[in-house]
XYZ file of C-alpha atoms in Angstrom:
324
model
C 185.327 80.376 -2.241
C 183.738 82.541 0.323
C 182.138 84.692 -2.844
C 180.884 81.481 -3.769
C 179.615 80.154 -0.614
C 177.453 83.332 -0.261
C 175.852 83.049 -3.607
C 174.971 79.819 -3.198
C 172.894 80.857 -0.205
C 171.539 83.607 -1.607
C 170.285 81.304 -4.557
C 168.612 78.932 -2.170
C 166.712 81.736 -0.419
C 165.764 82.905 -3.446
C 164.589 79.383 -4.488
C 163.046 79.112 -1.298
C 160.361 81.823 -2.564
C 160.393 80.808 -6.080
C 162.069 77.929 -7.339
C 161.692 78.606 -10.894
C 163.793 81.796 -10.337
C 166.246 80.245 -8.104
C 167.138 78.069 -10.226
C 167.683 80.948 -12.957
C 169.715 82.775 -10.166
C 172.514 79.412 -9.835
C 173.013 78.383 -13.534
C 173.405 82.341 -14.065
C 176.129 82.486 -11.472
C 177.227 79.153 -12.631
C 176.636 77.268 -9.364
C 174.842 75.224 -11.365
C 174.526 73.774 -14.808
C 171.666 73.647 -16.925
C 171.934 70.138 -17.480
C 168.883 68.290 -15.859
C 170.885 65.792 -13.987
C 172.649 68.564 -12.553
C 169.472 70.192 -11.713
C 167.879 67.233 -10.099
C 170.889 65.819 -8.231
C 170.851 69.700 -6.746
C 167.081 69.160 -5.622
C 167.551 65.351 -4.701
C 170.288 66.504 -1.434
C 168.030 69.386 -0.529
C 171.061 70.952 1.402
C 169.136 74.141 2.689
C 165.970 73.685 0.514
C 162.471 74.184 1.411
C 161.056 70.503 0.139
C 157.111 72.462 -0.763
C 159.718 74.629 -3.215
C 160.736 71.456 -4.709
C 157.537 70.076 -5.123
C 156.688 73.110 -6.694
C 159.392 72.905 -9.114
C 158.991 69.222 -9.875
C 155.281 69.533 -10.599
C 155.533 72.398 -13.106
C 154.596 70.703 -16.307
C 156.896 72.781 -18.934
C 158.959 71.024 -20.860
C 162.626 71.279 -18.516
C 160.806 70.780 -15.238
C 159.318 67.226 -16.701
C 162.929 66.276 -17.207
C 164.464 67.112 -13.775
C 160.952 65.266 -12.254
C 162.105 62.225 -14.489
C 165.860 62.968 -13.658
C 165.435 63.108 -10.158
C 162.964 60.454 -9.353
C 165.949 58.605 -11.160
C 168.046 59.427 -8.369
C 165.757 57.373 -5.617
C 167.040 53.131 -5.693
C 163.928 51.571 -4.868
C 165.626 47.850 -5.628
C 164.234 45.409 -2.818
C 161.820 47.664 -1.489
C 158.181 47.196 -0.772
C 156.334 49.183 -1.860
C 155.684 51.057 1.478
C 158.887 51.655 2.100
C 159.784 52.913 -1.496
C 156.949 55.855 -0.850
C 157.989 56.847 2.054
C 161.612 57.469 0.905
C 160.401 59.250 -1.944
C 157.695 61.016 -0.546
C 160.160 62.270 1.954
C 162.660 63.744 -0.353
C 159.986 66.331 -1.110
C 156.434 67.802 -0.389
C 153.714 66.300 -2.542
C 151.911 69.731 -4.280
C 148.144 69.985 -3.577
C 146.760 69.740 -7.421
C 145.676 66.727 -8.531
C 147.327 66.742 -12.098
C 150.763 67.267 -10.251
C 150.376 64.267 -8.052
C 149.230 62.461 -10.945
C 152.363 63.256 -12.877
C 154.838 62.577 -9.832
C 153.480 59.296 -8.712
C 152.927 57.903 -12.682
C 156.909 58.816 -12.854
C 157.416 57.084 -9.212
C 155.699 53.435 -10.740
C 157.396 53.545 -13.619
C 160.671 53.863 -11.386
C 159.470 50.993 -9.018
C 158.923 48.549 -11.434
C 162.573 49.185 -13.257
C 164.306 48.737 -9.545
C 161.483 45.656 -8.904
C 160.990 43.923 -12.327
C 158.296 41.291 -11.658
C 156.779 42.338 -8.397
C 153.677 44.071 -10.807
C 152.632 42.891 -13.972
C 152.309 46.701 -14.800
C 153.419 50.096 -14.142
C 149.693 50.712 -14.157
C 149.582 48.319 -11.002
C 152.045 49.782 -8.922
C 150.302 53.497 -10.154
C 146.909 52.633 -8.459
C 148.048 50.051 -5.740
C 150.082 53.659 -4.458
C 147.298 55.997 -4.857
C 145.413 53.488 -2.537
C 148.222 52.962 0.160
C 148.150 57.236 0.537
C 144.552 56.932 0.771
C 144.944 53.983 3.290
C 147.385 56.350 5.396
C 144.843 59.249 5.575
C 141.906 57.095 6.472
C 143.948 55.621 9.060
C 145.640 58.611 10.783
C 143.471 61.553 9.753
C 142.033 62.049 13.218
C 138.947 63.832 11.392
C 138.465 60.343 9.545
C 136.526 57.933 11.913
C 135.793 55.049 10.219
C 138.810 53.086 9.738
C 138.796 50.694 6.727
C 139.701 47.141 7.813
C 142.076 45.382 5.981
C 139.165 43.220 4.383
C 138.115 46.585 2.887
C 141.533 47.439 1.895
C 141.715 44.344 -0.162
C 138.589 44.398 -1.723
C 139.445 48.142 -2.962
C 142.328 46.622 -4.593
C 141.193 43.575 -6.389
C 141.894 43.098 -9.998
C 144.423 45.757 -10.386
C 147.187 43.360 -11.306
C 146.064 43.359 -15.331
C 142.797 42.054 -14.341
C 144.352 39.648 -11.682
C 144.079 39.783 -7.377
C 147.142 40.890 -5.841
C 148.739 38.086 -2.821
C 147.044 38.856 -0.246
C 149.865 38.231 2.041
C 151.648 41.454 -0.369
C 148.279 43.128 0.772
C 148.842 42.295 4.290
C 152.181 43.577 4.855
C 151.701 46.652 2.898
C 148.639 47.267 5.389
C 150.462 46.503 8.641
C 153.174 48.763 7.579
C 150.974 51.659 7.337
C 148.983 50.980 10.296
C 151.876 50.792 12.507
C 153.918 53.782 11.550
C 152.461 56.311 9.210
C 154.056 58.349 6.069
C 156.274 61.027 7.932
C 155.248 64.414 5.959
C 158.077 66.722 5.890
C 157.403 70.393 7.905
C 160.466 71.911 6.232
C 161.859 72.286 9.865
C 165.044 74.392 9.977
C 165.302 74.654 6.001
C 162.711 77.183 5.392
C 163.705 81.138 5.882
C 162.379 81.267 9.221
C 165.322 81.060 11.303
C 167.173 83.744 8.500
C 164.500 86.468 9.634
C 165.119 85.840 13.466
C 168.099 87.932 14.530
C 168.493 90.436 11.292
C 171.478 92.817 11.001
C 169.076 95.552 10.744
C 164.690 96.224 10.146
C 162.276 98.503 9.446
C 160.037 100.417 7.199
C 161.041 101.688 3.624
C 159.280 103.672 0.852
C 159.590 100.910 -2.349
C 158.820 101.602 -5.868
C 156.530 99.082 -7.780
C 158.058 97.291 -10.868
C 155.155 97.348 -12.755
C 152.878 100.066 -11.437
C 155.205 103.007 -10.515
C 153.805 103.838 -7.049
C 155.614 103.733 -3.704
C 154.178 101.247 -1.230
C 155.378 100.743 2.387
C 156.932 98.028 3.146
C 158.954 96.148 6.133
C 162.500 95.626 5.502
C 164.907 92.843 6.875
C 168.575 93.209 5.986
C 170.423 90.148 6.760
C 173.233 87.684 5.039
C 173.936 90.588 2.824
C 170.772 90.306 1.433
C 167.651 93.304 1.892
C 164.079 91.222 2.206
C 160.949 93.373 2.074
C 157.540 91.785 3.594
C 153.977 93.779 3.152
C 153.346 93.362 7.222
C 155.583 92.664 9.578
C 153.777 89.371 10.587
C 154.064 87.547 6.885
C 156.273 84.579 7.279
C 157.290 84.916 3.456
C 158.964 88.001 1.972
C 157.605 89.507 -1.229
C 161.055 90.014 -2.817
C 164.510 89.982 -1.989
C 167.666 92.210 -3.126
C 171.164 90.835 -3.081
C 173.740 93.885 -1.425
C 176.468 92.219 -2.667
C 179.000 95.000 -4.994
C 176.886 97.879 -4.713
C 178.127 101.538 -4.785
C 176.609 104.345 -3.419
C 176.486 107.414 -5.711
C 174.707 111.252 -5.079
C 172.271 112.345 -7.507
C 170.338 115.247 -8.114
C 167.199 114.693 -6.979
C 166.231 115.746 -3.751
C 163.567 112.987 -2.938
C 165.993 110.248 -4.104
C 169.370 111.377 -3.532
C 171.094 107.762 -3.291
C 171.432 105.661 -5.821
C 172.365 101.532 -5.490
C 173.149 100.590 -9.033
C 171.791 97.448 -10.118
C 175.237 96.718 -11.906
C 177.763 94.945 -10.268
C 180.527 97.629 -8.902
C 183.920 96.901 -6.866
C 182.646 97.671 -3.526
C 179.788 99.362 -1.466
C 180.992 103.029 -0.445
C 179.505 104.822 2.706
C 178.678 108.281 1.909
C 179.482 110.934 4.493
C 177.352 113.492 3.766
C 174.039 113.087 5.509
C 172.074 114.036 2.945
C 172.750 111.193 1.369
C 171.590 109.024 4.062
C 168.127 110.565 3.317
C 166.817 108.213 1.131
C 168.104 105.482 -1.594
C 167.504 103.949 -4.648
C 167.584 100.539 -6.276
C 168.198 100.716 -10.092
C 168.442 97.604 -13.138
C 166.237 95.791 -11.208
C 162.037 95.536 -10.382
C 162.081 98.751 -8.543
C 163.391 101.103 -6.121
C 163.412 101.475 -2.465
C 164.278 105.154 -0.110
C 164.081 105.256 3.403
C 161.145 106.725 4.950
C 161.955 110.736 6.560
C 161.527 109.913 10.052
C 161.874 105.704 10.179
C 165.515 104.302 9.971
C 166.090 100.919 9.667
C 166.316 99.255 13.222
C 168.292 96.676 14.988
C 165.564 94.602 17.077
C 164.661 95.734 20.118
C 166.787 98.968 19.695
C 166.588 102.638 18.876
C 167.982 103.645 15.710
C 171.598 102.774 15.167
C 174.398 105.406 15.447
C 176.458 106.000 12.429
C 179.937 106.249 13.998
C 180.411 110.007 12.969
C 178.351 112.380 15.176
C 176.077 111.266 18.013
C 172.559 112.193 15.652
C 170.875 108.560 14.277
C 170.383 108.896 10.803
C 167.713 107.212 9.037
C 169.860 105.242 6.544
C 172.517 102.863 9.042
C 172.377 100.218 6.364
C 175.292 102.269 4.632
């Protein structure tokens, strides 16, 4: 269970950076099923997801990802809802993606869900598409503080007229959708306390490492966060989103000839990780079966903040590799 609990958080980090391969990571580990309703019952409680990572995934248009959109806007009951209130529960379960042809596809799947919880309030799927598109467009123009001329509801109405299959909506319907959104506007979610922010704060350990490229074999510098049993590298220290991340869970340590790289972390899953007593093997180390390899930089070891290099428990020298 505890095994189990830690992979799951390790897959939510890493669909936190990239949703397409966290997703990959949890039906591989079989914390997940492939199945889309699995998938987008997984995305629709969010537990520990970044919501822009899930509108990310949801507005991919390949084939699986048009599925789990259709699966989980399933999940949403809109029955005796405005329509008001409808968007803002769905437009809080995730983060709306910036391209046009995404929003599109999301709020064309979001109608056609209206109208099957709310048969009879449009005369068309097409009706509730564009009456929505114009209550988002309503919200901005009335809370954008760089908009300054706020439409009226006159003007609201007239934007809106013979969208019902040719027909005027009621404009009391008009009216209360207006006053809703001029009272209290959509609450866009910030991703507060969900997003990998508060995983970077207090690390077990940081600093700089030596890391070989996956696809052009050169070593690049890069700032290293070891926390949760997992090793997150960053190209500055400032970036608020790591470039990769390497799980530490079952490694082994092993000595190898070379004098530049003489510890090896296996990509394949061994029994435990060993700490190696000789200090020449704290010297430098190397990440193998995956993208690429990391070794510890000579003269930088990896740091607990705000503290000198960490003891090793053996002699009173700091070694450069305490992670072992």
């Amino acid at each position: 269970m505890v095994q189990k609990e830690k992979e799951l958080g390790i897959g939510r980090k890493k669909f936190n950076m990239d949703p397409v391969k966290g997703i990959r990571y949890l039906t591989e580990h079989k914390l997940l099923t492939p199945d889309v309703q699995d998938i987008a019952q997984f995305l629709y409680k969010g537990e520990g997801l970044n919501k822009t990572a899930i509108g990310t995934y949801l507005g991919e248009r390949d084939p699986i990802n048009l599925q789990v959109l259709q699966a989980f806007v399933d999940c949403h009951e809109f029955a005796n809802l405005n329509l008001v209130q409808a968007l803002r529960q769905f437009l809080w379960s995730f983060r709306l993606p910036g391209e046009a042809q995404k929003i599109d596809r999301m709020m064309e799947t979001f109608a056609t869900r209206y109208c099957l919880c709310n048969p009879g309030v449009f005369q068309s799927t097409d009706t509730c598409y564009v009456l929505s598109f114009s209550i988002i467009m309503l919200n901005t123009s009335l809370h954008n503080p760089n908009v300054r001329d706020r439409p009226p509801f006159e003007r609201f109405v007239s934007m809106n007229r013979g969208i019902n299959d040719g027909s005027d909506l009621p404009e009391e319907q008009l009216r209360n959708l207006f006053d809703s959104i001029k009272s209290e506007p959509f609450s866009i979610p910030e991703d507060d306390g969900n997003d990998l922010t508060h995983t970077f704060f207090n690390p077990d350990r940081e600093g700089w490492l030596l890391k070989l490229g996956g696809r052009v074999k050169t070593w690049k510098r890069r700032w290293f966060i070891l926390t949760d049993s997992c090793l997150y590298y960053f190209e500055f220290t400032t970036d608020k989103e790591p470039r990769g991340i390497i799980p530490l869970e079952n490694l082994s340590v092993q000595k190898v000839d070379d004098p530049k790289k003489p510890v090896v972390l296996p990509g394949a899953l061994q029994p435990q990780l060993s700490r190696p007593e000789d200090k020449g093997l704290q010297d430098g180390w190397r990440r193998q079966g995956g993208r690429g390899q990391a070794r510890v930089l000579p003269d930088l070891g990896l740091q607990r903040r705000g503290a000198g290099p960490v003891d090793q428990g053996h002699s009173s020298q700091h070694h450069p590799c305490p992670l072992l």
